[in-house]
XYZ file of C-alpha atoms in Angstrom:
578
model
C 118.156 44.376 -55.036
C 121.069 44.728 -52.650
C 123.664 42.277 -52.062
C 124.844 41.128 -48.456
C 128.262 40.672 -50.125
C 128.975 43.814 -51.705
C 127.819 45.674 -48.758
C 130.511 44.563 -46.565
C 133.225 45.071 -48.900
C 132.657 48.634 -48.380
C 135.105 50.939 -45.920
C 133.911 50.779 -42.576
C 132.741 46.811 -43.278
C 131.820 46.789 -39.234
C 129.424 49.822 -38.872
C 127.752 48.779 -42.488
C 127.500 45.277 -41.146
C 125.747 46.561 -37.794
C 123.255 48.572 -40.290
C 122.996 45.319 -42.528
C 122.088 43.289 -39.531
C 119.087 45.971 -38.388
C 117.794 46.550 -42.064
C 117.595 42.761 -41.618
C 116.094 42.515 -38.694
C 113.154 45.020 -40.187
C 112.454 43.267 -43.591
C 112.066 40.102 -41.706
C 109.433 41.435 -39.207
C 107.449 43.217 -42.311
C 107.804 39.828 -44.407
C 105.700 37.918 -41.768
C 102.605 40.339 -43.366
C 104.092 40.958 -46.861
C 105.485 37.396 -47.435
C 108.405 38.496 -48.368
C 111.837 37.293 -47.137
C 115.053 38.430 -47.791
C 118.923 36.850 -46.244
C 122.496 36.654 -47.223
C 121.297 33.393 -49.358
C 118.883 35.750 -51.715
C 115.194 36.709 -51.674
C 112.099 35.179 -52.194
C 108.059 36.358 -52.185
C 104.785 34.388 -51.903
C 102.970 34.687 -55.555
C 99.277 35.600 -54.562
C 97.776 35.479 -57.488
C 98.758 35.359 -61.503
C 97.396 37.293 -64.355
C 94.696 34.984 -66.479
C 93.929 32.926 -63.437
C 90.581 32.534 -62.115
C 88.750 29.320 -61.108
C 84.971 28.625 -62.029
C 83.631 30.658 -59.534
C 85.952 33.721 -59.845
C 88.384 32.846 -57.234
C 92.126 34.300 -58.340
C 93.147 32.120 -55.398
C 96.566 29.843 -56.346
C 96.095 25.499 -56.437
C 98.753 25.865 -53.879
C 100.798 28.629 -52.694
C 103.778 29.434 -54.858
C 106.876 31.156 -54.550
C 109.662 33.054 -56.712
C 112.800 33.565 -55.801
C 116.632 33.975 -56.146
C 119.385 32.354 -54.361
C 122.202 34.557 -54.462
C 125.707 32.635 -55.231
C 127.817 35.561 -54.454
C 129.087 34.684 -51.295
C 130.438 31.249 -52.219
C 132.909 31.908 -55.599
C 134.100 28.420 -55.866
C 130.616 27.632 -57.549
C 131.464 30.390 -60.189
C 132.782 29.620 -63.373
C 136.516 30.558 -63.888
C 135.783 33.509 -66.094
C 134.063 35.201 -63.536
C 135.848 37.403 -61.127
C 135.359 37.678 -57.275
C 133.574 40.726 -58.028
C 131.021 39.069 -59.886
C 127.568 37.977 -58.448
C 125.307 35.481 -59.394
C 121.665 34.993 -59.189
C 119.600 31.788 -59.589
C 116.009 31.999 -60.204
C 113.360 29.621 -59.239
C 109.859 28.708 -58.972
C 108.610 26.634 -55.898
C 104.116 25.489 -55.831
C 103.625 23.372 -52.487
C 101.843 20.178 -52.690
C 98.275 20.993 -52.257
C 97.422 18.283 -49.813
C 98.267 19.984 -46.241
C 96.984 17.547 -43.997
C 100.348 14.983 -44.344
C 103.824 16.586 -45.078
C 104.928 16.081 -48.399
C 107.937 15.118 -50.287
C 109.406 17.695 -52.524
C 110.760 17.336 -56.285
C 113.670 19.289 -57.594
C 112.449 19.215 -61.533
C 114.998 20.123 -64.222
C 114.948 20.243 -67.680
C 118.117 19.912 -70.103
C 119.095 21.796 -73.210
C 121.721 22.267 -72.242
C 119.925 25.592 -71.534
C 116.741 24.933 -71.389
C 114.360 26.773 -68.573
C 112.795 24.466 -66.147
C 110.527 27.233 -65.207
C 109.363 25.899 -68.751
C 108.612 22.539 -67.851
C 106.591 23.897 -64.882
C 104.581 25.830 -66.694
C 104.194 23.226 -69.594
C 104.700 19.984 -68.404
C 103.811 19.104 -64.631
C 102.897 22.470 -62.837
C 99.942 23.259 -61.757
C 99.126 25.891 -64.257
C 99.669 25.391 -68.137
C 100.184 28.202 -70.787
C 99.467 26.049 -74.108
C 97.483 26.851 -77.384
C 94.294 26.105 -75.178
C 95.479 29.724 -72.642
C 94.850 31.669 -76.108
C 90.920 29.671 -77.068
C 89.208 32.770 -75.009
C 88.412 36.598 -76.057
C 90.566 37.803 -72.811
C 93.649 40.097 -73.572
C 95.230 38.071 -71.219
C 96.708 34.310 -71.763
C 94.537 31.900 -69.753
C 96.376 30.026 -67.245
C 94.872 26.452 -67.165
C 94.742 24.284 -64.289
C 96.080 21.204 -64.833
C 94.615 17.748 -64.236
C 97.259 15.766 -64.032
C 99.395 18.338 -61.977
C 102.587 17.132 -59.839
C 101.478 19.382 -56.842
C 98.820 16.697 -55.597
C 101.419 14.654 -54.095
C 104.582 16.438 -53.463
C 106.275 20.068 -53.487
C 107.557 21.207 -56.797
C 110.373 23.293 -57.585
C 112.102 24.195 -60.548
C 115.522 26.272 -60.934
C 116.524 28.674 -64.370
C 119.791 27.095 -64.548
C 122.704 27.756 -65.132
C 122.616 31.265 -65.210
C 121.510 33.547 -67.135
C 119.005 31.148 -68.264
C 115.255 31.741 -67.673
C 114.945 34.856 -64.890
C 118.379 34.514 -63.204
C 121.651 36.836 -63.899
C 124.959 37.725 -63.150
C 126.525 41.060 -62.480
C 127.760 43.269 -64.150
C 125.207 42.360 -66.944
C 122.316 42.543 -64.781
C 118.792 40.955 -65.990
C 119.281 42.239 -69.517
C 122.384 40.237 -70.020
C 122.662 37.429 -73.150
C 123.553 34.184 -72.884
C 127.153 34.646 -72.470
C 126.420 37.213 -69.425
C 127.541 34.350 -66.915
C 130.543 33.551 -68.457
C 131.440 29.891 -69.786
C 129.983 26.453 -68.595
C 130.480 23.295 -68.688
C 128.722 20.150 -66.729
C 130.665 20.091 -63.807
C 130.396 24.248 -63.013
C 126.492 23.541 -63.420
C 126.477 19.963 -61.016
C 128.157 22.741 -58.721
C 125.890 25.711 -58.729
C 122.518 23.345 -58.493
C 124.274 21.665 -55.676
C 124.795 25.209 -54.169
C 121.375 26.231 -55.055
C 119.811 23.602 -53.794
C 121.468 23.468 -50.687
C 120.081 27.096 -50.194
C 116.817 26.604 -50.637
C 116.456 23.952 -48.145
C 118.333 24.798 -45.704
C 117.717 28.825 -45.445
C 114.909 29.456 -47.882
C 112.298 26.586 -46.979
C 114.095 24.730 -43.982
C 110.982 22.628 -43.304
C 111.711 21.052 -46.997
C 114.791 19.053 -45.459
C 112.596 17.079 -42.918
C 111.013 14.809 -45.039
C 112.148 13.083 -48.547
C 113.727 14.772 -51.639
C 113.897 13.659 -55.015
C 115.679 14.616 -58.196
C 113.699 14.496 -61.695
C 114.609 16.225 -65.057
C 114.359 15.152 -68.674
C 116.904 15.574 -71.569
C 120.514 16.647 -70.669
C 119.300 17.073 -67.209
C 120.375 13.294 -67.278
C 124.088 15.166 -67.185
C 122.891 18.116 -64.843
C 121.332 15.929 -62.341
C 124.446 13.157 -62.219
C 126.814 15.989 -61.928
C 124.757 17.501 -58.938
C 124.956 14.256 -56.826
C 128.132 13.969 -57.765
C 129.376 16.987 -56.156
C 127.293 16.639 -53.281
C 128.744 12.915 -52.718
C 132.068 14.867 -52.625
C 131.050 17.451 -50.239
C 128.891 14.967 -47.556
C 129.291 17.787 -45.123
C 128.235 21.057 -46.822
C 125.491 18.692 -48.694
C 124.121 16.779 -45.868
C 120.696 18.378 -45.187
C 119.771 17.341 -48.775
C 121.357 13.871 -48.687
C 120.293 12.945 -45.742
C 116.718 13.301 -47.517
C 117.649 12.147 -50.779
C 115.163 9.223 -51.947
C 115.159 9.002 -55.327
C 116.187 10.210 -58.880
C 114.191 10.047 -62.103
C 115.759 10.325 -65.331
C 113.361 11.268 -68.203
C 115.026 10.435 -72.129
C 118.070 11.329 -70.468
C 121.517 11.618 -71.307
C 124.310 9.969 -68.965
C 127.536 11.823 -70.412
C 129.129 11.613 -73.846
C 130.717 7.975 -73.261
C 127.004 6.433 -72.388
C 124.454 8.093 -74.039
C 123.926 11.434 -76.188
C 127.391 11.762 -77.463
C 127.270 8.572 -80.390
C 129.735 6.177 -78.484
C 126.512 3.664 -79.443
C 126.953 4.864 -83.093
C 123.894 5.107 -85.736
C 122.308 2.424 -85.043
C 120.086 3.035 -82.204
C 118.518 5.840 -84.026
C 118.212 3.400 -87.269
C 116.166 1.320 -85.921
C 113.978 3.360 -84.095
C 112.747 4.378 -87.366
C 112.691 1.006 -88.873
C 111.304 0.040 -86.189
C 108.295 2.397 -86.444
C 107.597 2.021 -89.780
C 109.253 4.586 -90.823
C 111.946 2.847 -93.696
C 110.657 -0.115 -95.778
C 111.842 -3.100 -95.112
C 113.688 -3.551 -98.267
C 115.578 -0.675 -97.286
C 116.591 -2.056 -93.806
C 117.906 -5.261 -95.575
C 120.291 -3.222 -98.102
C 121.241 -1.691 -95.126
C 122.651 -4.350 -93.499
C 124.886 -4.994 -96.765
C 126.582 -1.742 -96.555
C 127.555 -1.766 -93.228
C 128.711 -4.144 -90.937
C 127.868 -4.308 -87.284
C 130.679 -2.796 -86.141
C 130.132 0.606 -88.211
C 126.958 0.976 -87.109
C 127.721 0.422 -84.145
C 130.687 2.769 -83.501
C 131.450 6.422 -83.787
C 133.390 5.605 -87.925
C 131.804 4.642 -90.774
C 133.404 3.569 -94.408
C 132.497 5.935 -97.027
C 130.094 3.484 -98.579
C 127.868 2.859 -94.616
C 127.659 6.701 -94.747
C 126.252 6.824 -97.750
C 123.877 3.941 -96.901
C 122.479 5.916 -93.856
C 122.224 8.852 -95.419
C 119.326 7.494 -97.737
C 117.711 5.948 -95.040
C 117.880 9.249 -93.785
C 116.828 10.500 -96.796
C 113.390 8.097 -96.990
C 112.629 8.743 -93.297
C 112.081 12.544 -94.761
C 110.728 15.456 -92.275
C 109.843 14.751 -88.528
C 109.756 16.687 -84.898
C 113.132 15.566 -82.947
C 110.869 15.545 -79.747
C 107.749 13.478 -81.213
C 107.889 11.384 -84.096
C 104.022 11.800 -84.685
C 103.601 15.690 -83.085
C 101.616 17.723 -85.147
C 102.196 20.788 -83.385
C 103.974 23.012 -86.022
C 105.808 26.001 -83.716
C 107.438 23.933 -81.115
C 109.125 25.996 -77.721
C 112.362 26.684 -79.038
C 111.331 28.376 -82.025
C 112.029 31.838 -82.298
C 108.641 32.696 -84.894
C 106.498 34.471 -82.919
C 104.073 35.857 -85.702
C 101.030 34.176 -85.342
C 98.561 36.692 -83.457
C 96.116 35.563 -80.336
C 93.504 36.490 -82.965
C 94.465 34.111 -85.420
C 95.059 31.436 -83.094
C 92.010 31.369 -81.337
C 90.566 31.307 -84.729
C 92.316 28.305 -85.685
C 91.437 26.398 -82.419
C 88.325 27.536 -82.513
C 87.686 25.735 -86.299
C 90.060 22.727 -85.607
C 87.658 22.121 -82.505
C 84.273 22.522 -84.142
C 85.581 20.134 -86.988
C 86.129 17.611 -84.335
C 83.370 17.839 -81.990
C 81.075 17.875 -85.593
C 82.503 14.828 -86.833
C 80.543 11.671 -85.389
C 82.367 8.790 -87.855
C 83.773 7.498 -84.197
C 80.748 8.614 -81.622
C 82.509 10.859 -80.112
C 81.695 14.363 -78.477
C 84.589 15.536 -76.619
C 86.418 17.801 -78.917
C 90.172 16.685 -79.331
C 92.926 19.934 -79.172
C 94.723 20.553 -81.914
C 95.420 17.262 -84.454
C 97.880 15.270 -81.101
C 95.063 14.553 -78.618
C 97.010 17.626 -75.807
C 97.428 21.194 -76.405
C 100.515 22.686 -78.789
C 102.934 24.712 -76.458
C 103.740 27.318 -78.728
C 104.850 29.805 -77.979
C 102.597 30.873 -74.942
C 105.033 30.623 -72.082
C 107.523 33.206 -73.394
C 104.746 35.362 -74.494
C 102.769 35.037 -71.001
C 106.166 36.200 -69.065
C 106.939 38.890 -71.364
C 104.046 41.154 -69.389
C 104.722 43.657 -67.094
C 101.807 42.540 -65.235
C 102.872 38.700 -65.109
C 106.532 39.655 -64.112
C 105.258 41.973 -61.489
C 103.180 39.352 -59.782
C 106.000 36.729 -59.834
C 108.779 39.662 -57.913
C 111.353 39.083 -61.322
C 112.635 42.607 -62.961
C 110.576 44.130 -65.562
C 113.690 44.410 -67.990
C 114.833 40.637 -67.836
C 115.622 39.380 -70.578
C 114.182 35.406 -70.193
C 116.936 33.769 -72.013
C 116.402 29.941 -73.177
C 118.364 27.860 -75.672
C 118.480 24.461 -77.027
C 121.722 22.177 -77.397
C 123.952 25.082 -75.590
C 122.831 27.843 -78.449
C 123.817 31.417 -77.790
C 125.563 30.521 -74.713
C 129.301 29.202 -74.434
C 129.012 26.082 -73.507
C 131.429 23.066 -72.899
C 130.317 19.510 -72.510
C 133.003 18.005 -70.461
C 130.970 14.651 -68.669
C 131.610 11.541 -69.772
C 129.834 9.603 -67.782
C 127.423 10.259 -64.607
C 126.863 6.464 -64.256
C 129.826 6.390 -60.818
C 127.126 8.844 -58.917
C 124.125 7.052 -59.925
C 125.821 3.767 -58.986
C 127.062 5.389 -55.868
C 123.127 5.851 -54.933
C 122.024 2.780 -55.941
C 124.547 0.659 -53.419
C 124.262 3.512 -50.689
C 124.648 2.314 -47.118
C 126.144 5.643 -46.410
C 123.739 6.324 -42.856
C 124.324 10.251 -43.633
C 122.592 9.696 -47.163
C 119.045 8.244 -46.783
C 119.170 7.007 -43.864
C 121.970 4.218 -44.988
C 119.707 3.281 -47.504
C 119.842 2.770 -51.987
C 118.525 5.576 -53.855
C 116.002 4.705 -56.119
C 116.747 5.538 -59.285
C 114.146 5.161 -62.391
C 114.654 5.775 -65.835
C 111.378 6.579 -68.248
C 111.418 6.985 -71.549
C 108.795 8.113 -74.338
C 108.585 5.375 -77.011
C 107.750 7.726 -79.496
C 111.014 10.006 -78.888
C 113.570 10.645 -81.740
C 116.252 12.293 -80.394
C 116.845 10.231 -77.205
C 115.257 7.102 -78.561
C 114.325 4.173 -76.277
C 116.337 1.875 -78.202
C 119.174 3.626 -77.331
C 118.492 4.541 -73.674
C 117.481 0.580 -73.200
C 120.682 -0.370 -74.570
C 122.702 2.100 -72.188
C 120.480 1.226 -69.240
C 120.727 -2.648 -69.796
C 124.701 -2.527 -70.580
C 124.722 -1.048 -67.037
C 122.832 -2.768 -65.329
C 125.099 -5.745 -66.946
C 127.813 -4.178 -65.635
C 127.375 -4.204 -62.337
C 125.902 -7.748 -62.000
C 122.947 -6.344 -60.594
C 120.201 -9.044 -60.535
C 117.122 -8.566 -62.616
C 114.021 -8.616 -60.316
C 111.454 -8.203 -62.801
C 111.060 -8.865 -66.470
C 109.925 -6.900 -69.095
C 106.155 -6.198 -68.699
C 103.093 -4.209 -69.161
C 101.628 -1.592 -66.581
C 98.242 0.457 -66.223
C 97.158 3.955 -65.598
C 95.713 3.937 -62.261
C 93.905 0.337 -62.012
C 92.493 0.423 -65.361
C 93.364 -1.844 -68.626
C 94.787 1.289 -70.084
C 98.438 -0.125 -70.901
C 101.096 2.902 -70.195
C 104.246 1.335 -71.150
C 106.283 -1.160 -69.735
C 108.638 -1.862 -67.032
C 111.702 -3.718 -66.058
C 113.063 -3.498 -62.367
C 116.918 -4.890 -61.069
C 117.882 -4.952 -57.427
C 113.362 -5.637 -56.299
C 112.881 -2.337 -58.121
C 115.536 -0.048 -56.783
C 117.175 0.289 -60.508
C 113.965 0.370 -62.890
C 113.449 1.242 -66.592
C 109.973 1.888 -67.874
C 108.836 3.061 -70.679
C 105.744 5.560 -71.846
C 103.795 4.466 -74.612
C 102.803 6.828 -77.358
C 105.192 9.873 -75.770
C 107.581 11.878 -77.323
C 110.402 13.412 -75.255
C 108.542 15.838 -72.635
C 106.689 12.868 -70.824
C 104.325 14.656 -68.948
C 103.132 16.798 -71.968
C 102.788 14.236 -74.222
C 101.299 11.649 -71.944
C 100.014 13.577 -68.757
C 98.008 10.627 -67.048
C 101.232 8.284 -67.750
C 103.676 10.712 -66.343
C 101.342 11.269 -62.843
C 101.139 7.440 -62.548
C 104.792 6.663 -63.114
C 104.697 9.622 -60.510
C 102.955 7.896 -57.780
C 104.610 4.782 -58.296
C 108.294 6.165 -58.042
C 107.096 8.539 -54.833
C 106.053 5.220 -52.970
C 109.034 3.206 -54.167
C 106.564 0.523 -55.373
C 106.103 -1.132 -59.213
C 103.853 0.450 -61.589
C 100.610 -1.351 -61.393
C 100.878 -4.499 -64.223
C 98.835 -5.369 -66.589
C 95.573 -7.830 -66.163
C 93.563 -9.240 -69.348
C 89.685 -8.549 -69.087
C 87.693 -11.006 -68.551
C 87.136 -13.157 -71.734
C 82.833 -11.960 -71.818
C 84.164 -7.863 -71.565
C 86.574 -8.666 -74.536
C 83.592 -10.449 -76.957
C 81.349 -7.575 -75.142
C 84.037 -5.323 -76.673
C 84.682 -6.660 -80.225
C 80.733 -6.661 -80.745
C 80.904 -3.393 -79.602
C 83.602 -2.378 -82.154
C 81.461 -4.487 -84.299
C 78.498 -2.416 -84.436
C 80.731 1.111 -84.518
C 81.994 0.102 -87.513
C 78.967 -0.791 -89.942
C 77.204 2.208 -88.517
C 80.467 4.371 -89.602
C 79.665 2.916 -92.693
C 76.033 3.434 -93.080
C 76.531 7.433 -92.420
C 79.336 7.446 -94.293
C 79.085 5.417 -97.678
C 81.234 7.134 -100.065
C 84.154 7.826 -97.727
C 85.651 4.812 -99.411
C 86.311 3.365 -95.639
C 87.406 0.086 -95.596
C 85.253 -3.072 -94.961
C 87.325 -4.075 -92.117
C 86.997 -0.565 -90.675
């Protein structure tokens, strides 16, 4: 692809810039049939259709129409990190779907994940999209993976895009390198360079790419260090209120999924051991004896803080010891090649196979009545490693308009790239949102901003994020509007988590029962209605007890499941109380 930059750095910069301007002029009258656009700000197609795709009646036809593109960061070299020269370019992929209602205009989300260096094209395409590659894409004969359309998909109530950043993560590059570069190809990072080029890139994209995206409202969601990538973002664009204001001036809300808020607050173990301790006490994971001793080798300060006397360490590390093996995303996953995993040996063959036999075993067993066949041993679909493999095909990179010879580059924790975490804290932005009267940044009024948090999440545990969210919320006096509480999936009795809300819901924790770390994997239904709730700036439905006759109706019910379990099967040596 060319680049508007390096053109007109050439010798005779006017006459090439009078050529530029007509080659212009002629891809954008051909994109109005081929749906492709091109400007100085980068490139982007309409995706038509996707390899695996069909619906029931053999439409290839999209959910919604979807986009790929790259912004092109050349032309602005303040957003480029130090150790790249002015000669250097930079390209940021992405992946926009449109909401799929077209009747009212809808908001749109900016989703990132964390890492740091982890794609968000893989949260898309895992998480919230509209199309899933899992273990179920590889259940068919087809050569290709099966794209799945997903029932709990963000795209029914808003527009959906999701960046590769920094690069060279996911798709995007930097020059010299090109789309074969490593994880170094960009140069080094750190939190602030990255709150930068999103800014930048963002900017883009709704000002030149998708203009019509800046006249109605804008929210920023991510999971993970995206906590740190998102705070550093609005940040910046505080700074800037001028270069920033077509996004501001639509900015409604941020989300922060398990997140991390800068070494000081949370991820970098200024809150000390505990936290994690007693998430894992706390699920049942060390005996209570255990948790007592603990307590006499280490006083609340050490386990509190960042030091710990010779004897505490010690102490934690048998705890540590009896807690054993476990998935840093999901306490209880049972998915056993995870997305970051670099094994890719298992064939299609032998996977189908083993969905195929976990999924009779299921749908054959009748000890609880039931006939829908469960996926897998979690209840949702193992991502494996499906994504990468799906976007490794010629075909599948030629329908999304990204270069054959990429190499899709995602990491975990900063791995393979050079990476320096600089924030300390991100809390001054999100405050700076949640007190706006600013009339330039949502229309003088507070950001929301929401914090969610699987329950069942190691590695960015909800004892740890309530802690960090609560100290804050201290902190600032802000009043607390709502109290700790229970809410439903969509009207039902179906608890989801539970809530608390400061400032009548403008500042809100909630948590997701039974999730790990990727929300809206783990817990699809919860993540959609946490979604609705946070797009209308209202509380997540509460909780109501059934009526006292459904609850005997019920345990009679549950009454009669059990002794037939036990009358088909007498020697499973079930319990009584079953």
């Amino acid at each position: 692809m060319w680049s508007a930059s390096s053109l007109l750095t050439r010798r005779g910069g006017v006459l090439l810039a009078l050529l530029l301007l007509l080659s212009f002029i002629t891809m954008m009258s051909d994109a109005a049939s081929s749906s492709s656009y091109r400007s100085q700000t980068g490139w982007w197609d309409e995706v038509t259709s996707l390899p695996g795709y069909r619906t029931q009646n053999g439409s290839s036809t999209l959910p919604s129409r979807m986009f790929s593109g790259y912004v092109n960061l050349s032309s602005d070299h303040n957003v480029l990190p130090p150790a790249l020269t002015d000669a250097t370019s930079m390209f940021m992929h992405y992946f926009m779907f449109t909401a799929e209602d077209t009747s009212t205009p809808a908001p749109t989300i900016v989703w990132w994940n964390g890492g740091p260096g982890a794609s968000s094209a893989w949260g898309l395409f895992v998480e919230n999209g509209p199309l899933l590659l899992t273990e179920e894409s590889v259940l068919s004969e087809e050569d290709v993976q099966q794209l799945i359309l997903n029932p709990y998909r963000w795209t029914k109530h808003a527009n959906l895009i999701a960046f590769c950043n920094p690069p060279p993560i996911g798709f995007s590059y930097c020059l010299p390198a090109g789309p074969t570069g490593n994880g170094t190809a960009c140069g080094t990072w750190n939190d602030t360079r990255v709150g930068i080029v999103d800014a930048e890139a963002i900017r883009i994209v709704v000002s030149d790419h998708f203009p019509a995206l800046a006249q109605h409202p804008i929210y920023f969601m991510g999971e993970s260090y995206a906590g740190v990538y998102i705070g550093e973002t609005v940040q910046w664009m505080l700074s800037n209120p001028t270069t920033f204001a077509p996004v501001l001036a639509k900015l409604a809300g941020v989300a922060l999924g398990d997140a991390c808020l800068g070494s000081d607050v949370l991820c970098g173990g200024a809150s000390g051991p505990y936290p994690t301790l007693l998430f894992f006490y706390g699920h049942g994971q060390v005996s209570t004896e255990l948790w007592n001793w603990l307590l006499t080798q280490c006083t609340t300060t050490e386990l509190n803080g960042r030091t710990q006397s010779a004897t505490c360490t010690a102490a934690i590390n048998k705890i540590y010891d009896a807690v054993g093996g476990y998935y840093a995303y999901n306490l209880v996953d049972q998915c056993t090649s995870d997305a970051f995993s670099s094994s890719r040996s298992v064939s299609q063959k032998e996977r189908r196979q083993k969905n195929a036999a976990a999924a009779e075993l299921v749908a054959s067993s009748t000890a609880l009545g039931s006939t829908i066949p469960i996926p897998e041993e979690n209840g949702y679909w193992c991502p494996g490693q499906i994504f990468f493999e799906y976007f490794d095909r010629a075909d599948a990179r030629t329908a999304t308009f990204v270069p054959l010879n990429s190499t899709f580059f995602n990491a975990d924790d900063g791995e393979g790239m050079s990476y320096v975490y600089n924030s300390l804290s991100v809390m001054p932005a999100i405050t700076a949102l949640l007190l706006n009267r600013n009339p330039a940044i949502n229309q003088g009024r507070p950001v929301h901003v929401w914090a969610f948090d699987g329950d069942e999440d190691p590695s960015v545990n909800i004892f740890s994020t309530q802690e960090a969210w609560w100290k804050y919320a201290t902190s600032q006096t802000f009043q607390k509007t709502k109290e700790w509480s229970s809410w439903v999936i969509n009207g039902s009795t179906i608890v989801g988590g539970y809530s608390t809300e400061w400032l009548n819901g403008t500042l809100s924790f909630v948590s997701i029962r039974g999730s790990g770390h990727m929300v809206a994997e783990y817990k699809p239904a919860s993540a959609l209605a946490f979604l609705q709730s946070f797009l209308k700036g209202t509380s997540l439905p509460p909780y109501v007890a059934p009526p006292p006759s459904m609850e005997g109706r019920r345990r009679r019910k549950n009454k009669r499941t059990s002794v037939n379990a036990r009358r088909r099967f007498p020697s499973s040596g079930l319990s009584k109380d079953l």
